[in-house]
């Protein structure tokens, strides 16, 4: 399969590498030419523009930071206009249905270019291990055609067709929104319990034995509790971007977003305090400050280990 791949960042560089190893003919482009060095060494072809990356591709895969850049690459970068008739654009960015619709309305629909939205969860660790979850929106036949390429980048058991165009974007935004909400709620509970004098390990064990147990408390927060790791593989700037997209989507749909908007405010306060490049779990630090101590377990080996699990 001839695949154009645009976006060789923390996630995309691993994803493109897996496609090359799977035997696909991969052409790559990134705003930073040096990002493609490892791909060229194993057989990829470099091109200097998004348009050249799309030209002659059967699939064009984009893995980009936000909807604005997606539109810029597809429209102003010429990738959409360069795609051959009948090609398939697979956007794996965390973006929005509205951004993709603008690209389609401007260029793609009139030329018979098909598209899927296929954002991912699993972070850079999942991308490196080809163990990503992939949530695909679009036509079922297009999904089946793209499946071998998607399975080369993700866990085949967790490459899911979730509905029509736009459903993949929406599912991914809702996953991130709920995970960020779990983080804020759990941090607030731990801060109150510790401030009241309850041992942190006892409090966490009690929560895990109760109906309030969660994957976040059992696994994701262990990076903080065991090692003080706030997961800088996913930056606060990106977390705030995703929260903003989710809140905007809710408002566009007429769904009340009071809780989500508050979570977004807390994340933005943490970003302002800890920096754009701080890890996505940095809001925990706000609650550690309120508790008057860091959240650390004295014997982390006695608790199940885990790592952050969002996008």
PDB file of C-alpha atoms in Angstrom:
ATOM      1  CA  UNK A   1       0.000   0.000   0.000  1.00  0.00           C
ATOM      2  CA  UNK A   2       1.266   3.492  -0.875  1.00  0.00           C
ATOM      3  CA  UNK A   3       0.880   5.584   2.277  1.00  0.00           C
ATOM      4  CA  UNK A   4       1.665   9.235   2.856  1.00  0.00           C
ATOM      5  CA  UNK A   5       2.275  10.042   6.522  1.00  0.00           C
ATOM      6  CA  UNK A   6       2.349  13.614   7.849  1.00  0.00           C
ATOM      7  CA  UNK A   7       3.308  14.311  11.472  1.00  0.00           C
ATOM      8  CA  UNK A   8       6.340  12.582  13.004  1.00  0.00           C
ATOM      9  CA  UNK A   9       6.013  13.771  16.596  1.00  0.00           C
ATOM     10  CA  UNK A  10       6.029  11.750  19.823  1.00  0.00           C
ATOM     11  CA  UNK A  11       3.260   9.492  18.541  1.00  0.00           C
ATOM     12  CA  UNK A  12       3.473   9.710  14.776  1.00  0.00           C
ATOM     13  CA  UNK A  13       7.133   8.755  14.503  1.00  0.00           C
ATOM     14  CA  UNK A  14       6.419   5.343  16.033  1.00  0.00           C
ATOM     15  CA  UNK A  15       3.242   4.846  14.010  1.00  0.00           C
ATOM     16  CA  UNK A  16       5.004   5.592  10.721  1.00  0.00           C
ATOM     17  CA  UNK A  17       7.818   3.215  11.636  1.00  0.00           C
ATOM     18  CA  UNK A  18       5.357   0.359  12.219  1.00  0.00           C
ATOM     19  CA  UNK A  19       3.818   0.942   8.785  1.00  0.00           C
ATOM     20  CA  UNK A  20       7.249   0.720   7.165  1.00  0.00           C
ATOM     21  CA  UNK A  21       8.049  -2.491   9.039  1.00  0.00           C
ATOM     22  CA  UNK A  22       4.684  -3.905   7.908  1.00  0.00           C
ATOM     23  CA  UNK A  23       5.876  -3.591   4.299  1.00  0.00           C
ATOM     24  CA  UNK A  24       3.965  -0.510   3.163  1.00  0.00           C
ATOM     25  CA  UNK A  25       5.569   2.040   0.827  1.00  0.00           C
ATOM     26  CA  UNK A  26       5.620   5.065   3.128  1.00  0.00           C
ATOM     27  CA  UNK A  27       6.311   8.666   2.144  1.00  0.00           C
ATOM     28  CA  UNK A  28       6.818  11.002   5.114  1.00  0.00           C
ATOM     29  CA  UNK A  29       6.670  14.716   5.820  1.00  0.00           C
ATOM     30  CA  UNK A  30       7.028  16.789   8.966  1.00  0.00           C
ATOM     31  CA  UNK A  31       7.651  20.443   9.765  1.00  0.00           C
ATOM     32  CA  UNK A  32      11.029  19.278  11.114  1.00  0.00           C
ATOM     33  CA  UNK A  33      12.972  17.351   8.440  1.00  0.00           C
ATOM     34  CA  UNK A  34      15.266  15.868  11.087  1.00  0.00           C
ATOM     35  CA  UNK A  35      12.289  13.990  12.554  1.00  0.00           C
ATOM     36  CA  UNK A  36      12.338  11.664   9.528  1.00  0.00           C
ATOM     37  CA  UNK A  37      15.910  10.406   9.931  1.00  0.00           C
ATOM     38  CA  UNK A  38      14.948   7.086  11.502  1.00  0.00           C
ATOM     39  CA  UNK A  39      12.279   6.470   8.843  1.00  0.00           C
ATOM     40  CA  UNK A  40      14.574   7.180   5.923  1.00  0.00           C
ATOM     41  CA  UNK A  41      17.084   4.735   7.392  1.00  0.00           C
ATOM     42  CA  UNK A  42      14.549   1.897   7.126  1.00  0.00           C
ATOM     43  CA  UNK A  43      13.180   2.688   3.681  1.00  0.00           C
ATOM     44  CA  UNK A  44      10.764   5.613   3.841  1.00  0.00           C
ATOM     45  CA  UNK A  45      10.824   8.394   1.251  1.00  0.00           C
ATOM     46  CA  UNK A  46      11.052  12.038   2.339  1.00  0.00           C
ATOM     47  CA  UNK A  47       9.207  14.882   0.580  1.00  0.00           C
ATOM     48  CA  UNK A  48       9.376  18.597   1.272  1.00  0.00           C
ATOM     49  CA  UNK A  49       5.663  19.490   1.362  1.00  0.00           C
ATOM     50  CA  UNK A  50       2.286  18.128   2.467  1.00  0.00           C
ATOM     51  CA  UNK A  51       1.129  18.229  -1.167  1.00  0.00           C
ATOM     52  CA  UNK A  52       4.013  16.020  -2.289  1.00  0.00           C
ATOM     53  CA  UNK A  53       3.271  13.616   0.541  1.00  0.00           C
ATOM     54  CA  UNK A  54      -0.335  13.236  -0.589  1.00  0.00           C
ATOM     55  CA  UNK A  55       0.356  12.976  -4.304  1.00  0.00           C
ATOM     56  CA  UNK A  56      -0.060   9.382  -5.556  1.00  0.00           C
ATOM     57  CA  UNK A  57      -0.942   8.099  -2.060  1.00  0.00           C
ATOM     58  CA  UNK A  58      -3.632   5.463  -1.659  1.00  0.00           C
ATOM     59  CA  UNK A  59      -3.883   6.426   2.025  1.00  0.00           C
ATOM     60  CA  UNK A  60      -2.872   9.768   3.516  1.00  0.00           C
ATOM     61  CA  UNK A  61      -2.454   9.562   7.297  1.00  0.00           C
ATOM     62  CA  UNK A  62      -2.212  12.743   9.371  1.00  0.00           C
ATOM     63  CA  UNK A  63      -1.109  12.759  13.025  1.00  0.00           C
ATOM     64  CA  UNK A  64      -1.052  16.440  13.988  1.00  0.00           C
ATOM     65  CA  UNK A  65      -1.309  18.489  17.200  1.00  0.00           C
ATOM     66  CA  UNK A  66      -4.630  20.300  16.727  1.00  0.00           C
ATOM     67  CA  UNK A  67      -7.468  21.068  14.289  1.00  0.00           C
ATOM     68  CA  UNK A  68      -5.892  24.330  13.122  1.00  0.00           C
ATOM     69  CA  UNK A  69      -2.760  22.516  11.969  1.00  0.00           C
ATOM     70  CA  UNK A  70      -4.849  19.768  10.358  1.00  0.00           C
ATOM     71  CA  UNK A  71      -6.645  22.380   8.266  1.00  0.00           C
ATOM     72  CA  UNK A  72      -3.412  24.202   7.503  1.00  0.00           C
ATOM     73  CA  UNK A  73      -1.710  21.044   6.212  1.00  0.00           C
ATOM     74  CA  UNK A  74      -4.687  19.826   4.191  1.00  0.00           C
ATOM     75  CA  UNK A  75      -5.796  23.151   2.730  1.00  0.00           C
ATOM     76  CA  UNK A  76      -2.983  25.717   2.717  1.00  0.00           C
ATOM     77  CA  UNK A  77      -0.328  22.996   2.523  1.00  0.00           C
ATOM     78  CA  UNK A  78      -2.061  21.542  -0.514  1.00  0.00           C
ATOM     79  CA  UNK A  79      -2.388  17.945   0.695  1.00  0.00           C
ATOM     80  CA  UNK A  80      -6.139  17.743   0.076  1.00  0.00           C
ATOM     81  CA  UNK A  81      -5.893  19.089  -3.460  1.00  0.00           C
ATOM     82  CA  UNK A  82      -3.018  16.725  -4.276  1.00  0.00           C
ATOM     83  CA  UNK A  83      -4.775  13.524  -3.193  1.00  0.00           C
ATOM     84  CA  UNK A  84      -5.751  11.303  -6.143  1.00  0.00           C
ATOM     85  CA  UNK A  85      -9.414  10.645  -6.807  1.00  0.00           C
ATOM     86  CA  UNK A  86     -10.532   7.672  -4.733  1.00  0.00           C
ATOM     87  CA  UNK A  87      -7.749   8.029  -2.151  1.00  0.00           C
ATOM     88  CA  UNK A  88      -8.518   7.700   1.551  1.00  0.00           C
ATOM     89  CA  UNK A  89      -7.572  10.383   4.088  1.00  0.00           C
ATOM     90  CA  UNK A  90      -7.210   8.936   7.613  1.00  0.00           C
ATOM     91  CA  UNK A  91      -6.911  11.663  10.240  1.00  0.00           C
ATOM     92  CA  UNK A  92      -5.509  10.192  13.452  1.00  0.00           C
ATOM     93  CA  UNK A  93      -5.167  13.564  15.183  1.00  0.00           C
ATOM     94  CA  UNK A  94      -7.249  14.558  18.188  1.00  0.00           C
ATOM     95  CA  UNK A  95      -9.382  16.977  16.198  1.00  0.00           C
ATOM     96  CA  UNK A  96     -13.055  17.823  15.657  1.00  0.00           C
ATOM     97  CA  UNK A  97     -15.742  16.842  13.161  1.00  0.00           C
ATOM     98  CA  UNK A  98     -16.119  20.511  12.189  1.00  0.00           C
ATOM     99  CA  UNK A  99     -12.476  20.849  11.099  1.00  0.00           C
ATOM    100  CA  UNK A 100     -12.668  17.739   8.928  1.00  0.00           C
ATOM    101  CA  UNK A 101     -15.947  18.909   7.411  1.00  0.00           C
ATOM    102  CA  UNK A 102     -14.353  22.196   6.389  1.00  0.00           C
ATOM    103  CA  UNK A 103     -11.570  20.335   4.603  1.00  0.00           C
ATOM    104  CA  UNK A 104     -14.047  17.998   2.920  1.00  0.00           C
ATOM    105  CA  UNK A 105     -16.379  20.769   1.834  1.00  0.00           C
ATOM    106  CA  UNK A 106     -13.548  22.861   0.402  1.00  0.00           C
ATOM    107  CA  UNK A 107     -11.695  20.171  -1.525  1.00  0.00           C
ATOM    108  CA  UNK A 108     -12.337  16.492  -0.890  1.00  0.00           C
ATOM    109  CA  UNK A 109     -16.015  15.794  -1.525  1.00  0.00           C
ATOM    110  CA  UNK A 110     -16.094  17.090  -5.089  1.00  0.00           C
ATOM    111  CA  UNK A 111     -13.121  14.917  -6.017  1.00  0.00           C
ATOM    112  CA  UNK A 112     -14.275  11.607  -4.572  1.00  0.00           C
ATOM    113  CA  UNK A 113     -11.676  11.446  -1.815  1.00  0.00           C
ATOM    114  CA  UNK A 114     -12.941   9.343   1.084  1.00  0.00           C
ATOM    115  CA  UNK A 115     -12.025   9.896   4.705  1.00  0.00           C
ATOM    116  CA  UNK A 116     -11.939   8.330   8.149  1.00  0.00           C
ATOM    117  CA  UNK A 117     -11.347   9.930  11.529  1.00  0.00           C
ATOM    118  CA  UNK A 118      -9.246   7.548  13.605  1.00  0.00           C
ATOM    119  CA  UNK A 119      -7.790   9.215  16.731  1.00  0.00           C
ATOM    120  CA  UNK A 120      -5.832   7.105  19.175  1.00  0.00           C
ATOM    121  CA  UNK A 121      -5.312   6.465  22.885  1.00  0.00           C
ATOM    122  CA  UNK A 122      -2.301   4.921  24.540  1.00  0.00           C
ATOM    123  CA  UNK A 123       0.288   7.688  24.641  1.00  0.00           C
ATOM    124  CA  UNK A 124       3.811   7.432  23.238  1.00  0.00           C
ATOM    125  CA  UNK A 125       4.357   4.123  25.041  1.00  0.00           C
ATOM    126  CA  UNK A 126       1.419   2.576  23.227  1.00  0.00           C
ATOM    127  CA  UNK A 127       2.540   4.037  19.910  1.00  0.00           C
ATOM    128  CA  UNK A 128       6.051   2.638  20.371  1.00  0.00           C
ATOM    129  CA  UNK A 129       4.679  -0.836  21.170  1.00  0.00           C
ATOM    130  CA  UNK A 130       2.033  -0.801  18.397  1.00  0.00           C
ATOM    131  CA  UNK A 131      -0.538  -1.201  21.173  1.00  0.00           C
ATOM    132  CA  UNK A 132      -2.703   1.868  20.581  1.00  0.00           C
ATOM    133  CA  UNK A 133      -6.458   1.944  20.880  1.00  0.00           C
ATOM    134  CA  UNK A 134      -7.883   3.397  17.673  1.00  0.00           C
ATOM    135  CA  UNK A 135     -11.424   4.779  17.434  1.00  0.00           C
ATOM    136  CA  UNK A 136     -12.577   4.983  13.827  1.00  0.00           C
ATOM    137  CA  UNK A 137     -15.456   6.999  12.431  1.00  0.00           C
ATOM    138  CA  UNK A 138     -16.560   6.625   8.827  1.00  0.00           C
ATOM    139  CA  UNK A 139     -17.970   4.255   6.242  1.00  0.00           C
ATOM    140  CA  UNK A 140     -17.742   0.576   7.165  1.00  0.00           C
ATOM    141  CA  UNK A 141     -16.227  -0.418   3.818  1.00  0.00           C
ATOM    142  CA  UNK A 142     -13.536   2.251   4.154  1.00  0.00           C
ATOM    143  CA  UNK A 143     -12.818   0.998   7.672  1.00  0.00           C
ATOM    144  CA  UNK A 144     -12.319  -2.546   6.404  1.00  0.00           C
ATOM    145  CA  UNK A 145     -10.006  -1.333   3.630  1.00  0.00           C
ATOM    146  CA  UNK A 146      -7.908   0.628   6.129  1.00  0.00           C
ATOM    147  CA  UNK A 147      -7.888  -2.079   8.801  1.00  0.00           C
ATOM    148  CA  UNK A 148      -4.544  -3.738   7.914  1.00  0.00           C
ATOM    149  CA  UNK A 149      -2.752  -0.388   8.173  1.00  0.00           C
ATOM    150  CA  UNK A 150      -4.550   0.518  11.401  1.00  0.00           C
ATOM    151  CA  UNK A 151      -3.735  -2.870  12.933  1.00  0.00           C
ATOM    152  CA  UNK A 152      -0.050  -2.340  12.101  1.00  0.00           C
ATOM    153  CA  UNK A 153      -0.102   0.718  14.389  1.00  0.00           C
ATOM    154  CA  UNK A 154      -2.467  -0.442  17.126  1.00  0.00           C
ATOM    155  CA  UNK A 155      -3.698  -3.394  19.130  1.00  0.00           C
ATOM    156  CA  UNK A 156      -5.861  -5.377  16.661  1.00  0.00           C
ATOM    157  CA  UNK A 157      -8.323  -6.200  19.453  1.00  0.00           C
ATOM    158  CA  UNK A 158      -8.816  -2.513  20.168  1.00  0.00           C
ATOM    159  CA  UNK A 159      -9.125  -1.020  16.698  1.00  0.00           C
ATOM    160  CA  UNK A 160     -12.813  -0.139  16.872  1.00  0.00           C
ATOM    161  CA  UNK A 161     -15.281   1.129  14.286  1.00  0.00           C
ATOM    162  CA  UNK A 162     -17.357   3.463  16.477  1.00  0.00           C
ATOM    163  CA  UNK A 163     -19.806   4.938  13.965  1.00  0.00           C
ATOM    164  CA  UNK A 164     -20.110   7.370  11.063  1.00  0.00           C
ATOM    165  CA  UNK A 165     -17.762  10.220  10.213  1.00  0.00           C
ATOM    166  CA  UNK A 166     -17.021  12.303  13.295  1.00  0.00           C
ATOM    167  CA  UNK A 167     -17.702   9.521  15.790  1.00  0.00           C
ATOM    168  CA  UNK A 168     -14.004   8.724  16.206  1.00  0.00           C
ATOM    169  CA  UNK A 169     -13.157  12.332  17.036  1.00  0.00           C
ATOM    170  CA  UNK A 170     -16.048  12.509  19.500  1.00  0.00           C
ATOM    171  CA  UNK A 171     -15.234   9.245  21.291  1.00  0.00           C
ATOM    172  CA  UNK A 172     -11.600  10.291  21.714  1.00  0.00           C
ATOM    173  CA  UNK A 173     -12.524  13.703  23.122  1.00  0.00           C
ATOM    174  CA  UNK A 174     -14.969  12.075  25.564  1.00  0.00           C
ATOM    175  CA  UNK A 175     -12.321   9.585  26.750  1.00  0.00           C
ATOM    176  CA  UNK A 176      -9.855  12.376  27.436  1.00  0.00           C
ATOM    177  CA  UNK A 177     -12.497  14.539  29.099  1.00  0.00           C
ATOM    178  CA  UNK A 178     -13.535  11.778  31.494  1.00  0.00           C
ATOM    179  CA  UNK A 179      -9.920  10.857  32.288  1.00  0.00           C
ATOM    180  CA  UNK A 180      -9.006  14.454  33.111  1.00  0.00           C
ATOM    181  CA  UNK A 181     -12.152  14.664  35.265  1.00  0.00           C
ATOM    182  CA  UNK A 182     -11.112  11.480  37.099  1.00  0.00           C
ATOM    183  CA  UNK A 183      -7.720  13.051  37.798  1.00  0.00           C
ATOM    184  CA  UNK A 184      -9.181  16.213  39.294  1.00  0.00           C
ATOM    185  CA  UNK A 185     -11.794  14.372  41.366  1.00  0.00           C
ATOM    186  CA  UNK A 186      -9.329  11.796  42.701  1.00  0.00           C
ATOM    187  CA  UNK A 187      -6.755  14.472  43.533  1.00  0.00           C
ATOM    188  CA  UNK A 188      -9.315  16.489  45.463  1.00  0.00           C
ATOM    189  CA  UNK A 189     -10.410  13.413  47.438  1.00  0.00           C
ATOM    190  CA  UNK A 190      -6.832  12.440  48.280  1.00  0.00           C
ATOM    191  CA  UNK A 191      -6.017  15.986  49.373  1.00  0.00           C
ATOM    192  CA  UNK A 192      -8.999  16.156  51.717  1.00  0.00           C
ATOM    193  CA  UNK A 193      -8.386  12.709  53.185  1.00  0.00           C
ATOM    194  CA  UNK A 194      -4.677  13.307  53.780  1.00  0.00           C
ATOM    195  CA  UNK A 195      -5.307  16.781  55.188  1.00  0.00           C
ATOM    196  CA  UNK A 196      -7.777  15.196  57.630  1.00  0.00           C
ATOM    197  CA  UNK A 197      -5.060  12.842  58.866  1.00  0.00           C
ATOM    198  CA  UNK A 198      -5.830   9.601  57.009  1.00  0.00           C
ATOM    199  CA  UNK A 199      -2.811   7.671  55.785  1.00  0.00           C
ATOM    200  CA  UNK A 200      -2.514   8.003  52.002  1.00  0.00           C
ATOM    201  CA  UNK A 201      -2.059   4.272  51.414  1.00  0.00           C
ATOM    202  CA  UNK A 202      -4.970   3.383  53.677  1.00  0.00           C
ATOM    203  CA  UNK A 203      -7.187   5.950  51.989  1.00  0.00           C
ATOM    204  CA  UNK A 204      -6.344   4.678  48.501  1.00  0.00           C
ATOM    205  CA  UNK A 205      -6.833   1.038  49.542  1.00  0.00           C
ATOM    206  CA  UNK A 206     -10.213   1.918  51.060  1.00  0.00           C
ATOM    207  CA  UNK A 207     -11.313   3.691  47.888  1.00  0.00           C
ATOM    208  CA  UNK A 208     -10.223   0.730  45.763  1.00  0.00           C
ATOM    209  CA  UNK A 209     -12.255  -1.629  47.968  1.00  0.00           C
ATOM    210  CA  UNK A 210     -15.351   0.534  47.556  1.00  0.00           C
ATOM    211  CA  UNK A 211     -17.842   1.327  44.765  1.00  0.00           C
ATOM    212  CA  UNK A 212     -15.729   4.465  44.138  1.00  0.00           C
ATOM    213  CA  UNK A 213     -12.834   2.363  42.779  1.00  0.00           C
ATOM    214  CA  UNK A 214     -11.470   3.402  39.394  1.00  0.00           C
ATOM    215  CA  UNK A 215      -8.782   2.485  36.900  1.00  0.00           C
ATOM    216  CA  UNK A 216      -7.236   5.878  37.569  1.00  0.00           C
ATOM    217  CA  UNK A 217      -6.811   5.192  41.299  1.00  0.00           C
ATOM    218  CA  UNK A 218      -5.616   1.630  40.738  1.00  0.00           C
ATOM    219  CA  UNK A 219      -3.177   2.213  37.897  1.00  0.00           C
ATOM    220  CA  UNK A 220      -2.779   5.661  36.380  1.00  0.00           C
ATOM    221  CA  UNK A 221      -1.911   7.642  39.491  1.00  0.00           C
ATOM    222  CA  UNK A 222       0.783   5.140  40.495  1.00  0.00           C
ATOM    223  CA  UNK A 223       3.334   7.042  38.425  1.00  0.00           C
ATOM    224  CA  UNK A 224       2.885   9.947  40.847  1.00  0.00           C
ATOM    225  CA  UNK A 225       2.549   7.879  44.028  1.00  0.00           C
ATOM    226  CA  UNK A 226       5.566   5.677  43.332  1.00  0.00           C
ATOM    227  CA  UNK A 227       7.978   7.893  41.436  1.00  0.00           C
ATOM    228  CA  UNK A 228       6.725  11.487  41.391  1.00  0.00           C
ATOM    229  CA  UNK A 229       6.190  11.072  37.639  1.00  0.00           C
ATOM    230  CA  UNK A 230       3.616  13.551  36.310  1.00  0.00           C
ATOM    231  CA  UNK A 231       3.874  12.052  32.787  1.00  0.00           C
ATOM    232  CA  UNK A 232       5.639  14.642  30.668  1.00  0.00           C
ATOM    233  CA  UNK A 233       5.156  12.459  27.567  1.00  0.00           C
ATOM    234  CA  UNK A 234       1.870  14.370  27.133  1.00  0.00           C
ATOM    235  CA  UNK A 235       2.202  18.085  27.759  1.00  0.00           C
ATOM    236  CA  UNK A 236      -0.198  20.323  29.652  1.00  0.00           C
ATOM    237  CA  UNK A 237      -0.583  22.502  26.551  1.00  0.00           C
ATOM    238  CA  UNK A 238      -2.037  19.517  24.675  1.00  0.00           C
ATOM    239  CA  UNK A 239      -4.214  18.472  27.610  1.00  0.00           C
ATOM    240  CA  UNK A 240      -5.705  21.973  27.797  1.00  0.00           C
ATOM    241  CA  UNK A 241      -6.231  21.954  24.033  1.00  0.00           C
ATOM    242  CA  UNK A 242      -8.180  18.687  24.257  1.00  0.00           C
ATOM    243  CA  UNK A 243     -10.275  19.960  27.154  1.00  0.00           C
ATOM    244  CA  UNK A 244     -11.101  23.121  25.240  1.00  0.00           C
ATOM    245  CA  UNK A 245     -12.194  21.090  22.213  1.00  0.00           C
ATOM    246  CA  UNK A 246     -14.416  18.882  24.382  1.00  0.00           C
ATOM    247  CA  UNK A 247     -16.048  21.827  26.152  1.00  0.00           C
ATOM    248  CA  UNK A 248     -16.604  23.613  22.839  1.00  0.00           C
ATOM    249  CA  UNK A 249     -18.203  20.468  21.394  1.00  0.00           C
ATOM    250  CA  UNK A 250     -20.583  20.222  24.335  1.00  0.00           C
ATOM    251  CA  UNK A 251     -21.629  23.824  23.933  1.00  0.00           C
ATOM    252  CA  UNK A 252     -22.121  23.372  20.183  1.00  0.00           C
ATOM    253  CA  UNK A 253     -24.375  20.398  20.914  1.00  0.00           C
ATOM    254  CA  UNK A 254     -26.380  22.258  23.548  1.00  0.00           C
ATOM    255  CA  UNK A 255     -25.144  19.990  26.372  1.00  0.00           C
ATOM    256  CA  UNK A 256     -24.415  21.663  29.695  1.00  0.00           C
ATOM    257  CA  UNK A 257     -20.681  21.573  30.476  1.00  0.00           C
ATOM    258  CA  UNK A 258     -20.423  23.066  33.990  1.00  0.00           C
ATOM    259  CA  UNK A 259     -18.269  20.258  35.395  1.00  0.00           C
ATOM    260  CA  UNK A 260     -16.139  19.936  32.269  1.00  0.00           C
ATOM    261  CA  UNK A 261     -15.565  23.696  32.165  1.00  0.00           C
ATOM    262  CA  UNK A 262     -14.392  23.612  35.792  1.00  0.00           C
ATOM    263  CA  UNK A 263     -11.967  20.766  35.030  1.00  0.00           C
ATOM    264  CA  UNK A 264     -10.664  22.818  32.107  1.00  0.00           C
ATOM    265  CA  UNK A 265     -10.141  25.833  34.400  1.00  0.00           C
ATOM    266  CA  UNK A 266      -8.170  23.716  36.872  1.00  0.00           C
ATOM    267  CA  UNK A 267      -5.990  22.356  34.076  1.00  0.00           C
ATOM    268  CA  UNK A 268      -5.361  25.843  32.732  1.00  0.00           C
ATOM    269  CA  UNK A 269      -4.398  27.040  36.201  1.00  0.00           C
ATOM    270  CA  UNK A 270      -1.907  24.191  36.447  1.00  0.00           C
ATOM    271  CA  UNK A 271      -0.541  25.011  32.987  1.00  0.00           C
ATOM    272  CA  UNK A 272      -0.028  28.625  34.024  1.00  0.00           C
ATOM    273  CA  UNK A 273       1.752  27.546  37.211  1.00  0.00           C
ATOM    274  CA  UNK A 274       3.755  24.550  35.978  1.00  0.00           C
ATOM    275  CA  UNK A 275       4.328  25.423  32.322  1.00  0.00           C
ATOM    276  CA  UNK A 276       3.127  24.370  28.887  1.00  0.00           C
ATOM    277  CA  UNK A 277       5.492  21.394  28.786  1.00  0.00           C
ATOM    278  CA  UNK A 278       4.676  20.055  32.250  1.00  0.00           C
ATOM    279  CA  UNK A 279       3.177  16.572  32.343  1.00  0.00           C
ATOM    280  CA  UNK A 280      -0.546  15.982  31.945  1.00  0.00           C
ATOM    281  CA  UNK A 281      -0.827  14.883  35.592  1.00  0.00           C
ATOM    282  CA  UNK A 282       0.538  18.185  36.885  1.00  0.00           C
ATOM    283  CA  UNK A 283      -2.853  19.267  38.325  1.00  0.00           C
ATOM    284  CA  UNK A 284      -2.190  16.678  41.049  1.00  0.00           C
ATOM    285  CA  UNK A 285       0.501  19.094  42.231  1.00  0.00           C
ATOM    286  CA  UNK A 286      -2.136  21.752  42.918  1.00  0.00           C
ATOM    287  CA  UNK A 287      -3.826  19.375  45.343  1.00  0.00           C
ATOM    288  CA  UNK A 288      -0.552  18.256  46.888  1.00  0.00           C
ATOM    289  CA  UNK A 289       0.012  21.907  47.748  1.00  0.00           C
ATOM    290  CA  UNK A 290      -3.418  22.073  49.383  1.00  0.00           C
ATOM    291  CA  UNK A 291      -2.686  18.906  51.351  1.00  0.00           C
ATOM    292  CA  UNK A 292       0.662  20.294  52.458  1.00  0.00           C
ATOM    293  CA  UNK A 293       2.614  17.261  51.207  1.00  0.00           C
ATOM    294  CA  UNK A 294       3.418  15.280  48.106  1.00  0.00           C
ATOM    295  CA  UNK A 295       1.330  12.204  47.394  1.00  0.00           C
ATOM    296  CA  UNK A 296       3.865   9.388  47.754  1.00  0.00           C
ATOM    297  CA  UNK A 297       3.503   5.836  49.020  1.00  0.00           C
ATOM    298  CA  UNK A 298       6.332   4.695  51.305  1.00  0.00           C
ATOM    299  CA  UNK A 299       6.241   1.187  49.812  1.00  0.00           C
ATOM    300  CA  UNK A 300       5.137   1.534  46.168  1.00  0.00           C
ATOM    301  CA  UNK A 301       6.201  -2.060  45.451  1.00  0.00           C
ATOM    302  CA  UNK A 302       3.239  -3.193  47.534  1.00  0.00           C
ATOM    303  CA  UNK A 303       0.768  -1.480  45.159  1.00  0.00           C
ATOM    304  CA  UNK A 304      -0.019  -2.239  41.502  1.00  0.00           C
ATOM    305  CA  UNK A 305       2.057  -0.124  39.159  1.00  0.00           C
ATOM    306  CA  UNK A 306       0.647   1.693  36.174  1.00  0.00           C
ATOM    307  CA  UNK A 307       1.101   4.639  33.865  1.00  0.00           C
ATOM    308  CA  UNK A 308      -1.060   7.404  32.492  1.00  0.00           C
ATOM    309  CA  UNK A 309      -3.494   6.152  29.902  1.00  0.00           C
ATOM    310  CA  UNK A 310      -4.932   9.022  27.898  1.00  0.00           C
ATOM    311  CA  UNK A 311      -4.275  10.065  24.519  1.00  0.00           C
TER     312      UNK A 311
END
